[in-house]
Short mmCIF file of C-alpha atoms and ligand atoms in Angstrom, two decimals:
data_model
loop_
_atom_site.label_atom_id
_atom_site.label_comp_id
_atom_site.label_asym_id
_atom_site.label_seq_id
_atom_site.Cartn_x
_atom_site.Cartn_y
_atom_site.Cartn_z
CA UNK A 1 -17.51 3.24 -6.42
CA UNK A 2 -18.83 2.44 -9.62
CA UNK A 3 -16.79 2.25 -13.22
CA UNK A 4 -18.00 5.45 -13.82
CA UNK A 5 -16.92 7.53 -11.45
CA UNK A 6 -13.50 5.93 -11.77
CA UNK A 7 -13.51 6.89 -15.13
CA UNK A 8 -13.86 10.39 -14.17
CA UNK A 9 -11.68 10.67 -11.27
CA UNK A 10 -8.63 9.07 -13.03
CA UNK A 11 -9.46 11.26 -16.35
CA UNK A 12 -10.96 14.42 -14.94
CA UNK A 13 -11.31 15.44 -11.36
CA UNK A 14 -9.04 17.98 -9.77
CA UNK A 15 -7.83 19.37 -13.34
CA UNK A 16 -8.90 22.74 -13.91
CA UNK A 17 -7.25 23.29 -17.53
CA UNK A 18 -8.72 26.64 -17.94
CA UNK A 19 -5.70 27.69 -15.66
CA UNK A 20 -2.93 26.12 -18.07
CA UNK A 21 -4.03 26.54 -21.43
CA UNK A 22 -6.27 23.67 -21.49
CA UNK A 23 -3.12 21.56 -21.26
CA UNK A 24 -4.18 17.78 -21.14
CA UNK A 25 -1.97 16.61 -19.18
CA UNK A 26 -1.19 18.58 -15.97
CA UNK A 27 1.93 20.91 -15.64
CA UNK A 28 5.23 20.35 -13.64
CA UNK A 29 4.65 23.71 -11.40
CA UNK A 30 7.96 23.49 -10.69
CA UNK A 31 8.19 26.31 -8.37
CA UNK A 32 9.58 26.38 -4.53
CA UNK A 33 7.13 29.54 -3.26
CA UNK A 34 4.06 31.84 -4.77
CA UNK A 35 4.01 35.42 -4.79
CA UNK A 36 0.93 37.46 -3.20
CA UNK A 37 -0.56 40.44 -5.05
CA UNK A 38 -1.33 42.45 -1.97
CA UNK A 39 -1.65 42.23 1.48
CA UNK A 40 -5.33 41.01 1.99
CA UNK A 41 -4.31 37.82 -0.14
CA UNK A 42 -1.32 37.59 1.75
CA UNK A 43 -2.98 37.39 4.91
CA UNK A 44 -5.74 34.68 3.54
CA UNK A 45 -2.95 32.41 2.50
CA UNK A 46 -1.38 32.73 5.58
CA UNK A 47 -4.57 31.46 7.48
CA UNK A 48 -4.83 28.30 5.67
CA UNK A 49 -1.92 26.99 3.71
CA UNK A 50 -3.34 23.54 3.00
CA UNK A 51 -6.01 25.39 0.40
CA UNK A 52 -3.79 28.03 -0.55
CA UNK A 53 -0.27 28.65 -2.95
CA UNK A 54 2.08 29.92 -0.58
CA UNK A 55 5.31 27.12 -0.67
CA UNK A 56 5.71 23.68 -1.64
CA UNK A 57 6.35 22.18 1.38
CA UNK A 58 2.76 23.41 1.68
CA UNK A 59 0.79 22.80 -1.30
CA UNK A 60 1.92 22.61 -4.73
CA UNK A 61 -0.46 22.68 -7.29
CA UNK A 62 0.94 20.01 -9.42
CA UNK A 63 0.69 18.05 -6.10
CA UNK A 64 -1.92 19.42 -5.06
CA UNK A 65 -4.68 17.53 -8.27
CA UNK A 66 -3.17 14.23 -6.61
CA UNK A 67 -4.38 14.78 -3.74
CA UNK A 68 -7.65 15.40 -4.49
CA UNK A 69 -7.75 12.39 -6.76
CA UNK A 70 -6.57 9.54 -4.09
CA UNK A 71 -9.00 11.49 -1.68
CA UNK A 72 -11.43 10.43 -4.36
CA UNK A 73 -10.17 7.34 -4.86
CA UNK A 74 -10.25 6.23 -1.49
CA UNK A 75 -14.19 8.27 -0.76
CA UNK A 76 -12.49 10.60 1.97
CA UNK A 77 -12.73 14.25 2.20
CA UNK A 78 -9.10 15.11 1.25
CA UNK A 79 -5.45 13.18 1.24
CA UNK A 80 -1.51 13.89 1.67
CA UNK A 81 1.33 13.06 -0.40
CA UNK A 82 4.40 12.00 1.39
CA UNK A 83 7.88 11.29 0.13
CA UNK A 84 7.64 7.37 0.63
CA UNK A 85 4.63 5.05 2.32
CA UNK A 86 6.86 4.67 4.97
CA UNK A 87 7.00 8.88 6.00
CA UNK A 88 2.82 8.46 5.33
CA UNK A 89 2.76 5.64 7.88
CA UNK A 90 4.86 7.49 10.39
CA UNK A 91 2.91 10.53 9.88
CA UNK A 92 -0.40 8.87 10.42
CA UNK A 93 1.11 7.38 13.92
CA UNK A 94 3.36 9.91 15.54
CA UNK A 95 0.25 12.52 14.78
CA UNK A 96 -2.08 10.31 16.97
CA UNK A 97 0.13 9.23 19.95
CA UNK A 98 1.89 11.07 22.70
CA UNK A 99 4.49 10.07 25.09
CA UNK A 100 2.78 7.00 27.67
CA UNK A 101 0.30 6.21 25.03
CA UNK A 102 -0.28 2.99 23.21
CA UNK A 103 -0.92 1.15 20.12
CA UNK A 104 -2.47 -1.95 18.90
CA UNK A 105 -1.50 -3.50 15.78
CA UNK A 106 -2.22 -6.32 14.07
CA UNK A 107 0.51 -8.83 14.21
CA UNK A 108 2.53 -8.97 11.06
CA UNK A 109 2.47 -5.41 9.53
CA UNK A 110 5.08 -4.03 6.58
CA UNK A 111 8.41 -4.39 7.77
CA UNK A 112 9.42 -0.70 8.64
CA UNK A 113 5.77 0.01 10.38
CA UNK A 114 7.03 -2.88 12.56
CA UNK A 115 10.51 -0.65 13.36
CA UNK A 116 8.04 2.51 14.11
CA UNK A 117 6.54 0.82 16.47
CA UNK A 118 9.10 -1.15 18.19
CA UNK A 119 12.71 0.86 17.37
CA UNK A 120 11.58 4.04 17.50
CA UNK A 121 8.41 5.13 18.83
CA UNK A 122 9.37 3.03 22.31
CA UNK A 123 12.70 5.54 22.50
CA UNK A 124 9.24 8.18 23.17
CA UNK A 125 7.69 6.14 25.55
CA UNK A 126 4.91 4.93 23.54
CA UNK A 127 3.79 1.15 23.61
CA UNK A 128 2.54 -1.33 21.70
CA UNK A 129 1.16 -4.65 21.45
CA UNK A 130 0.48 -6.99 18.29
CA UNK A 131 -2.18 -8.61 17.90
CA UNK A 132 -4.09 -11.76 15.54
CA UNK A 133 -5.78 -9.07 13.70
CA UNK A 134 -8.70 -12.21 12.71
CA UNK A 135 -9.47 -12.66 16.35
CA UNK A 136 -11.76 -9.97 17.17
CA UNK A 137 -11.64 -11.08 21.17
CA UNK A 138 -7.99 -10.77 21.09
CA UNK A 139 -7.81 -7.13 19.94
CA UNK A 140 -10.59 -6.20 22.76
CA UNK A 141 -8.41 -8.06 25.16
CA UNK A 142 -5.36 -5.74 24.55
CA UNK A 143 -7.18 -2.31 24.53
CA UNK A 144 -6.08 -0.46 27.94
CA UNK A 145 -6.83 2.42 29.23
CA UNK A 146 -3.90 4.64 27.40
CA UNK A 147 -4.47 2.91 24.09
CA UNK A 148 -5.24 5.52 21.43
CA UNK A 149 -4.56 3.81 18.23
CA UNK A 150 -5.69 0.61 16.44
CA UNK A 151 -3.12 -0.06 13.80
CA UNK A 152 -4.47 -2.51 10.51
CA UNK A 153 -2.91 -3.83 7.47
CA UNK A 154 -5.38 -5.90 5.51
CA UNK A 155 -3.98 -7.97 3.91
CA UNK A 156 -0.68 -7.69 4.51
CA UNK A 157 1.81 -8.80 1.88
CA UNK A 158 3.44 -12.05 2.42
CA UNK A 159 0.75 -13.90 4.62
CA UNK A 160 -2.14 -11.80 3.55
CA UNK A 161 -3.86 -11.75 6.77
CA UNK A 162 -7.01 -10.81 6.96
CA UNK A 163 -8.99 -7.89 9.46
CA UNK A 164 -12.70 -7.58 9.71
CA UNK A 165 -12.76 -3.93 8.92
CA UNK A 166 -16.40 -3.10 10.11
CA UNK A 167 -15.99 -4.74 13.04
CA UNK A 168 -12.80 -3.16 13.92
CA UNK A 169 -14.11 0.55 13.23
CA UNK A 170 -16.82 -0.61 15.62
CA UNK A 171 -14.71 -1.91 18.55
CA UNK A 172 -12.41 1.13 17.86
CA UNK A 173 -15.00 3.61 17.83
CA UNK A 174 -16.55 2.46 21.64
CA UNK A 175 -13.52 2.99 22.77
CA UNK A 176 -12.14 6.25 21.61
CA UNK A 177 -9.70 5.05 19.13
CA UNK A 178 -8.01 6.12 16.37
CA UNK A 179 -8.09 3.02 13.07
CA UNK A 180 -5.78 3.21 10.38
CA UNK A 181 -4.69 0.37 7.81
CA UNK A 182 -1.96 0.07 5.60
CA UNK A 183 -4.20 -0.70 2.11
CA UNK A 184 -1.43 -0.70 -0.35
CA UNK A 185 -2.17 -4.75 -1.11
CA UNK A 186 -5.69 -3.62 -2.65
CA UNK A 187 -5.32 -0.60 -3.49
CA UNK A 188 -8.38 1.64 -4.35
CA UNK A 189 -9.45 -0.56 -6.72
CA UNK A 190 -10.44 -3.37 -4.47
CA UNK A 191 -10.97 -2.05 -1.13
CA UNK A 192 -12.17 1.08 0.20
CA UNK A 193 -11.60 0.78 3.96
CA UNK A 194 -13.30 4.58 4.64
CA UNK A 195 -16.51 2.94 3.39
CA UNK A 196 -16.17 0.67 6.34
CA UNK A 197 -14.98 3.13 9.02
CA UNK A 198 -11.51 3.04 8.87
CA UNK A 199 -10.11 6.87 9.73
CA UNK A 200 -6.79 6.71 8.02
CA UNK A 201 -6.49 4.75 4.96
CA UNK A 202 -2.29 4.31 4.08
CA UNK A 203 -0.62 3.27 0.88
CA UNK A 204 2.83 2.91 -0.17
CA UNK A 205 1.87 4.74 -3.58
CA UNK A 206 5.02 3.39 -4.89
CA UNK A 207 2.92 -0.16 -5.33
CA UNK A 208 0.23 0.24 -7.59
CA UNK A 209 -0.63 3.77 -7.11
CA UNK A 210 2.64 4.97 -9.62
CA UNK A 211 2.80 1.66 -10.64
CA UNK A 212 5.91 1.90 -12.99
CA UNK A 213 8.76 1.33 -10.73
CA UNK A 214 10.09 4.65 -10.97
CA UNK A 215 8.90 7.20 -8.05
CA UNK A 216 8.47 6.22 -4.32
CA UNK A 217 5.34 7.80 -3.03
CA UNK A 218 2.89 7.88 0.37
CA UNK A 219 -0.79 8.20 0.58
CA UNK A 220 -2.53 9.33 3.58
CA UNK A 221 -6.87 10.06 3.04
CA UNK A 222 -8.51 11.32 6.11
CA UNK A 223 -11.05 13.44 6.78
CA UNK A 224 -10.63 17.36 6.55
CA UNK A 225 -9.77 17.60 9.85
CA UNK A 226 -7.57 14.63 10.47
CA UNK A 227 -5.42 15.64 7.11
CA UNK A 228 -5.11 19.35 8.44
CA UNK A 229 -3.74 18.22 11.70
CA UNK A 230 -1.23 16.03 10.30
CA UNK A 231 -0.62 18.54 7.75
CA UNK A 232 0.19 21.48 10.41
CA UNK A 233 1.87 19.24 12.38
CA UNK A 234 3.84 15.89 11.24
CA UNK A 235 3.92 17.19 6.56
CA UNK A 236 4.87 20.54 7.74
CA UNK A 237 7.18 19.92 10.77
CA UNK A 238 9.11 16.79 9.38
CA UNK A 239 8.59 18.03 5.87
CA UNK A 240 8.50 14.90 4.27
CA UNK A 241 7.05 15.97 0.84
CA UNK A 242 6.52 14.96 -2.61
CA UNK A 243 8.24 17.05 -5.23
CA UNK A 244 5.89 18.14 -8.55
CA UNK A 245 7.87 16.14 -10.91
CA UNK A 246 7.47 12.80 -8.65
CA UNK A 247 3.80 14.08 -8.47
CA UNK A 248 2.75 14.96 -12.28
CA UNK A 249 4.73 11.12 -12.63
CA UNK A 250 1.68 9.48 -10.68
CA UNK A 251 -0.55 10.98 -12.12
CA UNK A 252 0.37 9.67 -15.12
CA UNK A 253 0.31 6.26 -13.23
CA UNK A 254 -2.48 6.88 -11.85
CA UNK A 255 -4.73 7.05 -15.57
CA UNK A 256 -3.98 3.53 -16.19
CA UNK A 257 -4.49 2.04 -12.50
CA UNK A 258 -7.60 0.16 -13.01
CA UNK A 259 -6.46 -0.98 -16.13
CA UNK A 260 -3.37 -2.27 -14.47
CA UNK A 261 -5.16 -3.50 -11.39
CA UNK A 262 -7.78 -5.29 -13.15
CA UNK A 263 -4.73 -7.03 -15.85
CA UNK A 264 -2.39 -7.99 -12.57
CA UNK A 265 -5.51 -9.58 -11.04
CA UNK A 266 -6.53 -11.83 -13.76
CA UNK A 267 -3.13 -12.96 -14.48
CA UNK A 268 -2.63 -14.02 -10.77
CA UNK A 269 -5.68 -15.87 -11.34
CA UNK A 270 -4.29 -17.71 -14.34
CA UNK A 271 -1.27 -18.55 -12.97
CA UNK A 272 -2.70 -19.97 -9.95
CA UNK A 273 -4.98 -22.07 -11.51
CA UNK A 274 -2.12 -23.86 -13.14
CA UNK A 275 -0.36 -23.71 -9.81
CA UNK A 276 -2.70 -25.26 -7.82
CA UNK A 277 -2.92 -28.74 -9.86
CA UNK A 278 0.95 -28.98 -9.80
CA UNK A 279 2.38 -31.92 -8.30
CA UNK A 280 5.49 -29.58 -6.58
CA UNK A 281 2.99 -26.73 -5.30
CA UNK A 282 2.01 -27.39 -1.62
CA UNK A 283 0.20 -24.14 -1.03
CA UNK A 284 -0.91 -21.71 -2.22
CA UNK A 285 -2.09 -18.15 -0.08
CA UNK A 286 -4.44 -15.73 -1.90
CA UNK A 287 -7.20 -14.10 0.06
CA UNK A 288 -9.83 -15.29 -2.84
CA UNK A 289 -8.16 -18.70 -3.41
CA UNK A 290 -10.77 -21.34 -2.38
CA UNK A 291 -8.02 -22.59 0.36
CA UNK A 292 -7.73 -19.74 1.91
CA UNK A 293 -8.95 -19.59 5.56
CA UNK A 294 -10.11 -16.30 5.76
CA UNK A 295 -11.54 -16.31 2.05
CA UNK A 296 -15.16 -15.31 3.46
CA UNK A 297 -14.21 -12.20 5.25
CA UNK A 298 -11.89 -11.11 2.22
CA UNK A 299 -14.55 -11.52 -0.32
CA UNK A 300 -16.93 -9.43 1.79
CA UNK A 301 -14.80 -6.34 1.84
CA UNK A 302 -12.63 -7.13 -1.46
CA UNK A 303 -13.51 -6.50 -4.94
CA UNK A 304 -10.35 -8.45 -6.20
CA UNK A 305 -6.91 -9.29 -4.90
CA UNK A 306 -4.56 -8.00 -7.74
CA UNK A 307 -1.06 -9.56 -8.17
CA UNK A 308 0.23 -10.91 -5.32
CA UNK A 309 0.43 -14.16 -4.13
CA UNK A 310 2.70 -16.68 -2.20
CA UNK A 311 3.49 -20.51 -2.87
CA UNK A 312 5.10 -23.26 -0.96
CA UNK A 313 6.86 -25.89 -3.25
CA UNK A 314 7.46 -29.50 -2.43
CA UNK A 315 10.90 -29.84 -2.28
CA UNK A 316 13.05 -30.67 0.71
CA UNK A 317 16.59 -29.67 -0.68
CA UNK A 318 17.72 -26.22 -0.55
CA UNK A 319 19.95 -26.57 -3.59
CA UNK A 320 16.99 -27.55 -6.36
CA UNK A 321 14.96 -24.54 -4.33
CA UNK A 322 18.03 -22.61 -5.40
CA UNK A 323 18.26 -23.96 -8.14
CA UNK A 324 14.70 -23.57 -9.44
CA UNK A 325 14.57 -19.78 -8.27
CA UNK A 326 17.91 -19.09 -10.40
CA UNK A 327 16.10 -20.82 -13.25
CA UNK A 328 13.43 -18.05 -13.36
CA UNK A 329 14.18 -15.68 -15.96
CA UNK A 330 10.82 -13.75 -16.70
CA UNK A 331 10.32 -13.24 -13.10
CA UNK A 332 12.79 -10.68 -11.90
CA UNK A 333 14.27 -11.13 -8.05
CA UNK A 334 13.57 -7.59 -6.24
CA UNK A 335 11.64 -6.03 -3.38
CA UNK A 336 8.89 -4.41 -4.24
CA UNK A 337 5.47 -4.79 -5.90
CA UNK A 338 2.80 -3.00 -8.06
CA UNK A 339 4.76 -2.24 -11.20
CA UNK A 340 5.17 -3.01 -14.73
CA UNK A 341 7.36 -6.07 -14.08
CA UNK A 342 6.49 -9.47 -12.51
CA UNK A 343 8.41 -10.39 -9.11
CA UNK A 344 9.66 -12.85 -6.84
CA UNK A 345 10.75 -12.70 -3.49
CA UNK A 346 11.90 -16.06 -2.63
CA UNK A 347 12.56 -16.75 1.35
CA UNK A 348 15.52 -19.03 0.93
CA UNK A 349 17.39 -15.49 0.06
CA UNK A 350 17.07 -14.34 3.59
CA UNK A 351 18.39 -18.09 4.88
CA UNK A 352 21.89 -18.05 5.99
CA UNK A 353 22.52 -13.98 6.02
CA UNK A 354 25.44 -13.15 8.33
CA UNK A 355 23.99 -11.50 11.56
CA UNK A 356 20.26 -12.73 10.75
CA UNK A 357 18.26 -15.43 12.08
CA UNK A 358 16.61 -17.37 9.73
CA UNK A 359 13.09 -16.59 8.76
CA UNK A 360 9.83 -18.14 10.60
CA UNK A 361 9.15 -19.09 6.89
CA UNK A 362 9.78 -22.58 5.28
CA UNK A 363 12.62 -21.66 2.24
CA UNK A 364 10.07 -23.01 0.06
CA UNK A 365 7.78 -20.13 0.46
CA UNK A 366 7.76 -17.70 -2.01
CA UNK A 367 5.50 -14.04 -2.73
CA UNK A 368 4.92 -13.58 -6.36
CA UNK A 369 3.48 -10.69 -7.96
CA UNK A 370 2.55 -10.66 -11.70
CA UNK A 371 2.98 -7.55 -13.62
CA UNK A 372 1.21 -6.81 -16.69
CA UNK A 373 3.06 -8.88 -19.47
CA UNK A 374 1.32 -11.97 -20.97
CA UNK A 375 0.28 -14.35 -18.30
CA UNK A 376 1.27 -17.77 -20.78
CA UNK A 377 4.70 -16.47 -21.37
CA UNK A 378 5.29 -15.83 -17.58
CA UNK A 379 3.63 -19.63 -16.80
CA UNK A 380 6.18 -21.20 -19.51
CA UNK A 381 9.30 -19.74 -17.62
CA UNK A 382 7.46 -20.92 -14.28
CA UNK A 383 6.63 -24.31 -15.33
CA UNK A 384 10.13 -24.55 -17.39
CA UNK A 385 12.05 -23.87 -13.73
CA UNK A 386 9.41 -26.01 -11.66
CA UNK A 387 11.56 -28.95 -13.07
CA UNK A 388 14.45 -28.29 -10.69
CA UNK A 389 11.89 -29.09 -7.45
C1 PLP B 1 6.29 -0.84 0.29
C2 PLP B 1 5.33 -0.84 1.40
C3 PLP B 1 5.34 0.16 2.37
C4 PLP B 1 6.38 1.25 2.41
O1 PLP B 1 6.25 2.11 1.34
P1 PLP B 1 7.49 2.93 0.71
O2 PLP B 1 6.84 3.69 -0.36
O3 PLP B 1 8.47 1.89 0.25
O4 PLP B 1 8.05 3.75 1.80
C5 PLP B 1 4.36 0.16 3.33
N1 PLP B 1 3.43 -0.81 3.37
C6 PLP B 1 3.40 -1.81 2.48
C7 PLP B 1 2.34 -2.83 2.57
C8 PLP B 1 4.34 -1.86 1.45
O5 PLP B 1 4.31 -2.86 0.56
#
């Protein structure tokens, strides 16, 4: 996609202001069902409520010019809206499997795909089996005869493990199944997995899609016909929707997301730069960072990385980890990504939690993502609270 047509997707397509009083910015239809002027139009409505106004668990037409721009975004023919990534994931899943089928799925997905697939789908009788998503031969290997899905998230968001997405679609495709990846870590921006394909291309729109922290959103693009099964079936049936205020809120996200995108991305960069000289910084993971061990396949399918990255610091005592995480002050400590607001999510939190076993993670391993303030005045409060290690 070139600059260009971003330019008019994020600015233009799907807004027909001739039907609102050539209203800039689109209206709030806040309005739960659509009356029919007769019964001709109400039998059309009634034989495709994806492309018509008959109620918003349907289509909404505030929602409705959202769709049609992530379908855009992303290069498919059309897209849903869910209430969170996490309904969009499940959506995408439980509308491709049945009872005795299975799933692949590369090894270290987002944390609630992981319960999907191993708390609840397996209550259904439907299997799965992870997989080093970089090791071709290994995903081959666990294809069986009842496998129907091949489940990708490239990169994912701690790790940022890497999938050859061509290759995949390939592999998928001789054997009847269904692809989908999770590509919230890109976003649109920097990776189009349809262009490679990928059937089902997933994002947690609450990351950068909305990208102000305030609305949790999914994104599911598709062709026509795999978005009007799921929309009969798993939008309709479960009715896990976005409302038209959360919607006309990312759209207004969504004008600024290459400008946000393209900021977060550079002021990784910066940051890791001065990272990667400093005597307490072990290692660093970012899929274009020249140590990176699957930097070749990432820069053959990735325009850019955006704002996250982790780092292992050289320290071997938990209390000047502690210490140096509590010393960060520009960097707020919360889940989450793809906002305003730069992040940490240090592992040494999720050390010593009643109940929990420790992570696989060393507690000096930490997932940064930078927001959009100025990348100097973040690297003073990070080099200020380095002195602790
Ligand atoms: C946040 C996230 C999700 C889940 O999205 P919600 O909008 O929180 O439901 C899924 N995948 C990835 C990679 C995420 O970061």
């Amino acid at each position: 996609m070139t600059d260009k047509d971003l330019s008019f997707i994020l600015t233009h397509l799907g807004e027909e202001r001739e039907q609102y009083f050539n209203a800039i910015a689109p209206p709030v239809i806040q309005s739960s069902n659509f009356a029919f002027d007769n019964l001709e139009q109400f039998r059309a409505c009634f034989s495709d409520e994806l492309s018509h106004h008959v109620y918003s668990r349907g289509n909404n037409p505030t929602v409705e010019i959202l769709r049609k721009k992530l379908a855009a975004l992303e290069g498919t023919e059309d897209a849903l809206v869910f209430s969170s990534g996490a309904g969009a994931v499940a959506a995408a899943v439980i509308g491709n499997i049945r009872s005795g089928e299975h799933i692949i799925c590369q090894q270290a997905p987002y944390s609630w795909t992981t319960s999907l697939l191993k708390k609840f789908l397996t209550r259904f009788n439907v299997e799965h089996t992870f997989v080093d998503g970089g090791n071709l031969d290994q995903i081959k290997a666990a294809i069986k005869p009842n496998t129907k899905i091949l489940y990708l998230e490239s990169p994912n968001t701690m790790t940022f493990d890497i999938q050859d997405l061509s290759a995949c679609a390939a592999l998928a495709r001789a054997h009847g199944l269904i692809t989908m990846i999770d590509n919230s870590y890109s976003s649109p921006i920097f990776q189009n997995p349809a262009s490679f394909g990928i059937d089902i291309v997933l994002h947690s729109g609450t990351k950068y899609i909305n990208g102000h922290s305030d609305v949790v959103v999914g994104v599911l693009c598709g062709s026509k016909a795999m978005v009007k099964k799921i929309f009969e079936s798993e939008l309709m049936t479960l009715g896990g929707i976005l409302g038209p205020h959360d919607a006309a809120l990312v759209l207004r996200g969504l004008r600024t997301l290459q400008l946000r995108v393209k900021r977060s991305d550079e002021s990784a960069q910066f940051l890791i730069k001065k990272l990667e000289s400093h005597p307490k910084v072990e290692r660093i993971w970012y899929p274009f960072h020249s140590s990176f061990p699957q930097r070749e396949l990432a820069m053959k399918q990735m325009r850019g990385c955006g704002g996250l990255f982790s780092v292992q610091f050289k320290t071997s005592s938990m209390e000047n980890m502690e210490t140096f995480i509590h010393r960060l002050k520009r960097f707020l400590m919360a889940v989450s990504w793809g906002g305003h607001e730069s992040l940490i999510i240090p592992t040494i939190g999720f050390y010593n939690i009643p109940g929990r076993d420790n992570p696989p993670m060393p507690f000096t391993f930490v997932r940064f993502y930078i927001g959009l303030e100025e990348p100097e005045w973040l690297w003073q409060d990070l080099e200020a609270a380095m002195e602790a290690l």
